[in-house]
CSV table of C-alpha atoms in Angstrom, one decimal:
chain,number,residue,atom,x,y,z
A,22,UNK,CA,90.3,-10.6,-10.4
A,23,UNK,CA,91.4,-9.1,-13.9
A,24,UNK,CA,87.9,-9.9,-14.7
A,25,UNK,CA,87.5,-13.5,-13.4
A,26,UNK,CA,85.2,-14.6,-10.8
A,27,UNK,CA,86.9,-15.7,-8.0
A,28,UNK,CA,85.8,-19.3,-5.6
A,29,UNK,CA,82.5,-18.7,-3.7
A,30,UNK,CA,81.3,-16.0,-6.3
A,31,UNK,CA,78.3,-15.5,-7.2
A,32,UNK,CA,76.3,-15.5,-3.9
A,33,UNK,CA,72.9,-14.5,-3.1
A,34,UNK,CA,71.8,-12.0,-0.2
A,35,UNK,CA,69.1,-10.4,0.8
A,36,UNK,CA,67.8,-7.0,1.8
A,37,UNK,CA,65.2,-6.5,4.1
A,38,UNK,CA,63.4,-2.8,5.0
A,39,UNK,CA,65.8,-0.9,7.2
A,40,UNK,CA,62.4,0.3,9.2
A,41,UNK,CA,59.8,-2.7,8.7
A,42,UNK,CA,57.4,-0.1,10.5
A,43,UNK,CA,54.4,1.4,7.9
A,44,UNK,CA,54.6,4.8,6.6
A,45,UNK,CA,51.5,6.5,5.5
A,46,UNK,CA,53.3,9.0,3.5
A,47,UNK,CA,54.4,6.4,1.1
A,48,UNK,CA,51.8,3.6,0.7
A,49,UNK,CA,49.6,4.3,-2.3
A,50,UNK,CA,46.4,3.1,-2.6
A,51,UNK,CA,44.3,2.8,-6.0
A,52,UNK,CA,41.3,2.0,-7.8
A,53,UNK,CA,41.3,-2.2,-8.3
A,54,UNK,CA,39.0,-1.5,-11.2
A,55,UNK,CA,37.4,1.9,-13.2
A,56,UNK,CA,34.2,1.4,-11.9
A,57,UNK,CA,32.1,-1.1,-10.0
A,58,UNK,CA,29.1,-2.8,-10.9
A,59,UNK,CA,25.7,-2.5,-8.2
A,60,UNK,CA,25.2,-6.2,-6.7
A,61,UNK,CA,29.0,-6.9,-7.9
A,62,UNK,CA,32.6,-6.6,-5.9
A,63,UNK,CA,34.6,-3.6,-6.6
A,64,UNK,CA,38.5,-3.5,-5.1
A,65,UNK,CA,41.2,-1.1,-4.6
A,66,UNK,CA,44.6,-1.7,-4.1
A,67,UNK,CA,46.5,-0.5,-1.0
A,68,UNK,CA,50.4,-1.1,-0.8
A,69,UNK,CA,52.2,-0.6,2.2
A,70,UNK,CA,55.6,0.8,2.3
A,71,UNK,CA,58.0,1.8,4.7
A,72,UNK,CA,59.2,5.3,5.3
A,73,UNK,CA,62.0,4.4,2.4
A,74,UNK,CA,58.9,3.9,0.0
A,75,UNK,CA,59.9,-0.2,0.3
A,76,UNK,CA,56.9,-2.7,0.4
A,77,UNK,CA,56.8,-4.2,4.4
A,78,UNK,CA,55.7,-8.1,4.5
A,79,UNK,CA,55.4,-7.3,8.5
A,80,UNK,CA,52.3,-4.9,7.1
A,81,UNK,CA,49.3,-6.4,9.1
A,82,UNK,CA,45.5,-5.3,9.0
A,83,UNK,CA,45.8,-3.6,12.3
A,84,UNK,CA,48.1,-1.5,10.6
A,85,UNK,CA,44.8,-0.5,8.5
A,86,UNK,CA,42.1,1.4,8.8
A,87,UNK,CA,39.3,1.9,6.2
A,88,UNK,CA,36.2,4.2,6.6
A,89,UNK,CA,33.8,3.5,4.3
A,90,UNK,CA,31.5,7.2,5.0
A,91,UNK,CA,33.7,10.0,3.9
A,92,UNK,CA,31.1,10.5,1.0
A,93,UNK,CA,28.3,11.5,-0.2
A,94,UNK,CA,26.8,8.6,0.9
A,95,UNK,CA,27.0,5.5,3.3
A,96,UNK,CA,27.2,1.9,2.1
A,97,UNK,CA,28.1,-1.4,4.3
A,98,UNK,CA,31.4,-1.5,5.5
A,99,UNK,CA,34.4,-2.5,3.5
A,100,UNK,CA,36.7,-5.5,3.9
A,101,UNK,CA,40.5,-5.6,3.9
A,102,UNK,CA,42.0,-8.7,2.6
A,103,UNK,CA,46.1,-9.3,3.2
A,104,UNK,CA,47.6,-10.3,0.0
A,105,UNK,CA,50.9,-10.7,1.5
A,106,UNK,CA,54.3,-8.9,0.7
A,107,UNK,CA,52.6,-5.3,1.3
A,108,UNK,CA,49.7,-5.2,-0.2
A,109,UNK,CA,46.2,-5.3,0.6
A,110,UNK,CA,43.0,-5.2,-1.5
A,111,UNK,CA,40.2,-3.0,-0.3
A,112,UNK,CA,36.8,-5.2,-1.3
A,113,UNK,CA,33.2,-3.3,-1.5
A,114,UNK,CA,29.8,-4.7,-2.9
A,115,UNK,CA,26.8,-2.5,-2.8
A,116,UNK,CA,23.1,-3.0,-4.8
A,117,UNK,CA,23.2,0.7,-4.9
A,118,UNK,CA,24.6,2.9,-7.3
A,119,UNK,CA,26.7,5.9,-7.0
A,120,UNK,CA,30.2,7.2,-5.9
A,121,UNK,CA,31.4,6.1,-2.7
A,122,UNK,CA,34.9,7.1,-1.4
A,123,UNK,CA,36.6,5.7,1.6
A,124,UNK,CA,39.5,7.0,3.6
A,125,UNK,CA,42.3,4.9,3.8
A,126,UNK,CA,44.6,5.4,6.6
A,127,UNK,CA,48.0,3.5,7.7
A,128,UNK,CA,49.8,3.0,11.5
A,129,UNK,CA,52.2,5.8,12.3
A,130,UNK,CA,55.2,6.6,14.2
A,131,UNK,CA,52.7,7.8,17.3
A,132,UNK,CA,50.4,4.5,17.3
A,133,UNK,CA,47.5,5.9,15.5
A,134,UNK,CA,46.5,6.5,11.9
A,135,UNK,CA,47.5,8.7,9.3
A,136,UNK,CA,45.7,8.8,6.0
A,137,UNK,CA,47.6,8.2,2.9
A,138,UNK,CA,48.3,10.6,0.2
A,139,UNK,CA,46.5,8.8,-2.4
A,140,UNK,CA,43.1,8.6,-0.3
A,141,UNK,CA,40.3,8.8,-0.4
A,142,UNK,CA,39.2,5.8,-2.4
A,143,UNK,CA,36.9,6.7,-4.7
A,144,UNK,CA,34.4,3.7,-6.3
A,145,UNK,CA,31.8,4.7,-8.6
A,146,UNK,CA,29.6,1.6,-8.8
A,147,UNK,CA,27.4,1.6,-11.3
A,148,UNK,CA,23.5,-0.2,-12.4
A,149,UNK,CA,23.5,-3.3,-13.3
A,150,UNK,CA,21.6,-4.9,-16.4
A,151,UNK,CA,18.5,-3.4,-17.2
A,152,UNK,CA,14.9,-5.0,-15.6
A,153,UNK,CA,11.5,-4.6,-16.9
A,154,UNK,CA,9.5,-5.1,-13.9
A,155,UNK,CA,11.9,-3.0,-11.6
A,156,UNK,CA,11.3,0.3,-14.0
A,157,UNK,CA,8.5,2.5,-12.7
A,158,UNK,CA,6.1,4.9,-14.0
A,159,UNK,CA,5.8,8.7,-11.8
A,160,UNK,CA,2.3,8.5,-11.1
A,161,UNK,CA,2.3,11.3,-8.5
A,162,UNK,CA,-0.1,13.6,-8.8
A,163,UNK,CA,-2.1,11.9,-11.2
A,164,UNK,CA,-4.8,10.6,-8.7
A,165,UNK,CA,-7.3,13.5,-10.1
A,166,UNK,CA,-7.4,14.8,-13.3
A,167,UNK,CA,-9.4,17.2,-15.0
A,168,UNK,CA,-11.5,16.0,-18.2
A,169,UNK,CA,-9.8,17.8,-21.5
A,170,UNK,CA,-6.0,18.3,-19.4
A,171,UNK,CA,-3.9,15.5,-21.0
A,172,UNK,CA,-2.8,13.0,-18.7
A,173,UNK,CA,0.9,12.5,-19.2
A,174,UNK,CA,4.0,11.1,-17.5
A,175,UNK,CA,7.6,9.7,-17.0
A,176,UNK,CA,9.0,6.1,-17.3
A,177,UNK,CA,12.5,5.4,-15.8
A,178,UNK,CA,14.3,2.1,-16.6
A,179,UNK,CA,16.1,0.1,-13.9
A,180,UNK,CA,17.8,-2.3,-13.2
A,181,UNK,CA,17.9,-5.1,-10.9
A,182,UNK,CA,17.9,-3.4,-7.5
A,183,UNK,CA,15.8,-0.2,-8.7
A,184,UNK,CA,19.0,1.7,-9.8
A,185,UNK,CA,17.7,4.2,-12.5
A,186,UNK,CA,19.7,3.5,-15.7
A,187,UNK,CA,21.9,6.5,-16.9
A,188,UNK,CA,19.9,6.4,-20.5
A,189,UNK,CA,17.0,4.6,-22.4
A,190,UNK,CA,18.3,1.1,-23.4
A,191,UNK,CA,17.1,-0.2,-27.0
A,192,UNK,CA,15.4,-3.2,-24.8
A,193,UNK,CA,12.7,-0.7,-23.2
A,194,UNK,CA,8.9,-1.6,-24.7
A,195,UNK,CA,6.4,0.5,-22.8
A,196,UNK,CA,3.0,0.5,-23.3
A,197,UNK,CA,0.5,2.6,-21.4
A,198,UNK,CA,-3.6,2.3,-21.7
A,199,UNK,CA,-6.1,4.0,-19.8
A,200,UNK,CA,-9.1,2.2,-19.4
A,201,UNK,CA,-12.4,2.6,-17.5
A,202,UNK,CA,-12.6,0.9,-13.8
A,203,UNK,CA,-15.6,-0.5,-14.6
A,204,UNK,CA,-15.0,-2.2,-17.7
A,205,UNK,CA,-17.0,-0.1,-20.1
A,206,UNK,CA,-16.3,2.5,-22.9
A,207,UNK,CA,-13.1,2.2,-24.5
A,208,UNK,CA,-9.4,1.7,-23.6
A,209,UNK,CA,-6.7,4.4,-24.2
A,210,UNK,CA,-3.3,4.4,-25.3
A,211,UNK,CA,-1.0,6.8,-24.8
A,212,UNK,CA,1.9,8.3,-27.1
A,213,UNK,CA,5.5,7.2,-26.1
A,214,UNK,CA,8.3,9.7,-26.6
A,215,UNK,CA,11.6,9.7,-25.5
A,216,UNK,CA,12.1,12.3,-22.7
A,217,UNK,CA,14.7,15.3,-23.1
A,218,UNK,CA,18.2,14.6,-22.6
A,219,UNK,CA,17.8,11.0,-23.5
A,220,UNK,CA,16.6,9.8,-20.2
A,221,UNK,CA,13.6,8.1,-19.2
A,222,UNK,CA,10.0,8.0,-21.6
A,223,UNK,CA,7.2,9.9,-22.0
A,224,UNK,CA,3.8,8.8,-22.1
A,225,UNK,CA,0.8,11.1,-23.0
A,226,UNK,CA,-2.6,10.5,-23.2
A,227,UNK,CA,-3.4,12.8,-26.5
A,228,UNK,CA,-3.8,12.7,-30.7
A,229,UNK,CA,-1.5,13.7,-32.7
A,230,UNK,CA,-2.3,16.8,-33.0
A,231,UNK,CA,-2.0,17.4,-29.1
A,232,UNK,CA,-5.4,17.1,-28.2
A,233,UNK,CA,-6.7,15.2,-24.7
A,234,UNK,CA,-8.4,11.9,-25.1
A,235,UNK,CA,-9.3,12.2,-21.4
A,236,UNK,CA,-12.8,13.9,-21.4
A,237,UNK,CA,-15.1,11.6,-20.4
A,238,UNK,CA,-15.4,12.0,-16.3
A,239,UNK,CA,-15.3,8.6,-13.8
A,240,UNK,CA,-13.1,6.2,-12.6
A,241,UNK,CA,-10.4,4.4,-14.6
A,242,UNK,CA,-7.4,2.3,-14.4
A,243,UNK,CA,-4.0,3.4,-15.5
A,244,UNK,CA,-2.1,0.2,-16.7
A,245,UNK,CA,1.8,0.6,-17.8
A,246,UNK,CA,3.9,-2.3,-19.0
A,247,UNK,CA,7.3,-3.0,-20.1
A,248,UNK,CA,8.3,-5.9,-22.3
A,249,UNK,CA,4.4,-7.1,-20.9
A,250,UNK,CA,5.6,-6.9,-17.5
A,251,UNK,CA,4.2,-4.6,-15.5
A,252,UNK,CA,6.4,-1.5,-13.4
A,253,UNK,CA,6.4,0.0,-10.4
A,254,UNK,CA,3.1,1.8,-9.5
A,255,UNK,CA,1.1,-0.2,-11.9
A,256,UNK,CA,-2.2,-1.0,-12.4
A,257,UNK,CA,-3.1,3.0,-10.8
A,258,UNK,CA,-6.5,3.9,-10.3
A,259,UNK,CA,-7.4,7.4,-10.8
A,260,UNK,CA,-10.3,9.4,-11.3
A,261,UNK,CA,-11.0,12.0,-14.2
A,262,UNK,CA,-13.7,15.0,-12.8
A,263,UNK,CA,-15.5,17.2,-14.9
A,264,UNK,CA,-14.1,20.9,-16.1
A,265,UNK,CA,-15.8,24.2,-15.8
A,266,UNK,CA,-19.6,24.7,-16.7
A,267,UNK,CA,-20.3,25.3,-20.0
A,268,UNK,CA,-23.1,27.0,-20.4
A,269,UNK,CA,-24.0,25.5,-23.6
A,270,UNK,CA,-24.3,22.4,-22.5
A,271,UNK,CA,-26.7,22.6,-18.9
A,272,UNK,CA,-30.0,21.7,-19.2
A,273,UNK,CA,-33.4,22.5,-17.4
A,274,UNK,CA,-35.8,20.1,-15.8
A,275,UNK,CA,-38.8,21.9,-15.4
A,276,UNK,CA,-39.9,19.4,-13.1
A,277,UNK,CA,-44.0,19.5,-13.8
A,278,UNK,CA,-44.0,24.1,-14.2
A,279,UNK,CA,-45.7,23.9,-17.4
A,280,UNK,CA,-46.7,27.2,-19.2
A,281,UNK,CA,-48.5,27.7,-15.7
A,282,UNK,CA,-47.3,29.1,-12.5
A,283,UNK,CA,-49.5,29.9,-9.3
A,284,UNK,CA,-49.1,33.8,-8.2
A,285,UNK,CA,-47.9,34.0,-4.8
A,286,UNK,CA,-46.4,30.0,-5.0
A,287,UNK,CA,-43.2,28.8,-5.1
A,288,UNK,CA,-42.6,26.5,-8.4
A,289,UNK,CA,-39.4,24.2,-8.4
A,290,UNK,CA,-37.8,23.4,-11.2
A,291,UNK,CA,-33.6,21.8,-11.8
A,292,UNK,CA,-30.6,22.7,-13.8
A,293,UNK,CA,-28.0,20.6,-14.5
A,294,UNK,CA,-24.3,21.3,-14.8
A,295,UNK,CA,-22.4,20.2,-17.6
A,296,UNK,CA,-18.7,20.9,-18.6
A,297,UNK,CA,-17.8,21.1,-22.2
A,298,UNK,CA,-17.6,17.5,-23.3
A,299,UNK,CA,-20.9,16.7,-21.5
A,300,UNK,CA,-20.3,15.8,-18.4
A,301,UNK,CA,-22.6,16.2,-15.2
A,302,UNK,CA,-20.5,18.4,-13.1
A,303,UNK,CA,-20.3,17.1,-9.2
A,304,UNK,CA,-19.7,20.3,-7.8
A,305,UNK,CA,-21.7,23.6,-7.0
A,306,UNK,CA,-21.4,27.3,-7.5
A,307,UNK,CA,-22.6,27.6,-10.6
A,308,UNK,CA,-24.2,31.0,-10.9
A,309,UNK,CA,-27.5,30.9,-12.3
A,310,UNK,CA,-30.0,33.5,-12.9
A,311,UNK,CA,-33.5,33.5,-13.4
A,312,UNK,CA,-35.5,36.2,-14.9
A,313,UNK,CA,-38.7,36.5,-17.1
A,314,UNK,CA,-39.4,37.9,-20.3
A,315,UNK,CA,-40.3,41.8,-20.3
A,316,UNK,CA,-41.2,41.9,-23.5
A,317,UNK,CA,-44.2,39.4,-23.2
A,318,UNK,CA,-46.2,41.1,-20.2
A,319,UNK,CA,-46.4,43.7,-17.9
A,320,UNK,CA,-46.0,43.7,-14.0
A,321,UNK,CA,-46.0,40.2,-12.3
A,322,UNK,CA,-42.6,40.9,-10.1
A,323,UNK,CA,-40.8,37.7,-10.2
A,324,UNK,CA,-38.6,36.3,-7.6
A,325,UNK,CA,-36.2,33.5,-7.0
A,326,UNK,CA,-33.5,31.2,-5.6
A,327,UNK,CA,-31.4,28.7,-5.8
A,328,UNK,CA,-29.9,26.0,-4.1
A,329,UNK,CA,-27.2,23.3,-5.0
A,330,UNK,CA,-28.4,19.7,-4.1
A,331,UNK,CA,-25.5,17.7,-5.5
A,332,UNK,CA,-24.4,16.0,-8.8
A,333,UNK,CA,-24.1,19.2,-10.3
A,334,UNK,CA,-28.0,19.8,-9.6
A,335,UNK,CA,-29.5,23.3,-9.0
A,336,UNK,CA,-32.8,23.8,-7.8
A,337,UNK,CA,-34.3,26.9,-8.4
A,338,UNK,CA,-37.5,28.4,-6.8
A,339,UNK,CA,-39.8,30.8,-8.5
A,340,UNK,CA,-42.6,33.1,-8.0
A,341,UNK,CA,-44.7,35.3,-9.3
A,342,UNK,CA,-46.7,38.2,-7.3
């Protein structure tokens, strides 16, 4: 009175929801963290309020419903934890990496579930620390190669779980040699290069001046490291065939036909194959012809033919009449 507090003042009181029921149109839920880490716990925060917008304690988990595949991918199923006073956290570990979202739907007035205004969820979970002998090299396609193409390709970083990492990291040491299967000759190395865009390595099997190193035909064993261990796909065995006949390069066995043939007799004789850088061809179809030399007699009709026996071998038949 005038200012002065009269006997039995102050006193407390409380005030308690005027509808303890849920409303989904006024809980909120949000992201517990900016992003989540693959093989860690990521959380959102769901609070749930009453059709006033007031937190209700009475707020339960059967008053909750998460779906963890409204996305662009599935993932295990999420856990709801009850904080107490309203709120809820939303907990989700994965070992994959990507964007997950989840709808998030509260109990309504009809006795079924309404999702919020603030759902969907979204998580982006993200690799986790980088892993030597997790990265991997993209062999496909590199099971046959042709002598003088350069071998060459990609080397992705990942992490623990085979996540690909978003960028090269400074702690990425590749190394990549090429090697005989057998042991012999020499071993290879290839050029590392950072791929376009940042992402991922390049490693090619040439000089600096672009040229192949891989023209010598046979078996061999690619070998790709990182930091010594070695990646995914590694050791790969491929083989390296011969390229297209080179004329300039076959040579004839004459097989025993001297300066002197038999008239009306067969005489067999070989040619081999050879690409450009030497190699014995494997395959056939090589188009040979056979003729004689007009200039250094007259008549004697000659004919011929030829068959492939293998190994890049021809055999040719001759005869004179």
């Amino acid at each position: 009175v005038e200012g002065v507090p009269i006997r039995g003042t102050p006193f407390n009181m409380s005030v308690f929801p005027a509808d303890p029921d849920p409303s989904p149109w006024t809980s909120t839920v949000v992201s517990g963290d900016d992003v989540g880490i693959a093989g860690r716990r990521a959380t959102g925060r769901l609070t749930v309020r009453n059709k006033y917008g007031i937190r209700t304690p009475e707020a339960s988990n059967k008053n909750i419903v998460v779906l963890h595949y409204v996305s662009n991918r599935p993932g295990p199923e999420p856990k709801v934890v009850n904080l107490g006073e309203g709120y809820f956290d939303i907990q989700f570990q994965t070992t994959t990496a990507g964007s997950y979202q989840f709808s998030v739907a509260v109990s309504d007035v009809t006795g079924g579930h309404t999702p919020i205004p603030t759902s969907p969820l979204v998580i982006d979970v993200l690799p986790f620390i980088f892993d030597a002998q997790s990265s991997i090299a993209n062999v496909q396609g590199l099971g046959q190669v042709v002598a003088g193409v350069t071998v060459t390709f990609t080397m992705l970083s990942r992490d623990t779980y085979g996540n690909e990492l978003p960028e090269v990291t400074p702690e990425d040491d590749y190394v990549a040699n090429l090697g005989r299967s057998d042991g012999t000759g020499s071993t290879l190395s290839a050029l590392i290069t950072q791929a376009p865009g940042g992402k991922g390595w390049i490693a090619s099997f040439e000089d600096a001046a672009g040229v192949a190193l891989t023209t010598i035909s046979g078996a061999y064993r690619l070998q790709v490291t990182n930091k010594g261990y070695h990646v995914v796909n590694s050791p790969f065995e491929m083989q390296i065939t011969p390229s297209v006949v080179d004329e300039t390069k076959c040579s004839l066995n004459r097989n025993g036909v001297d300066n002197v043939m038999t008239a009306g007799s067969f005489s067999t004789f070989f040619m081999q194959s050879r690409d450009r850088f030497g190699n014995n061809r494997t395959e056939g179809g090589d188009n040979y012809i056979i003729s004689r030399n007009v200039t250094s007699a007259t008549g004697g009709a000659l004919e011929y033919q030829t068959l492939f026996i293998g190994a890049g071998i021809t055999a040719g038949q001759g005869m004179f009449r």
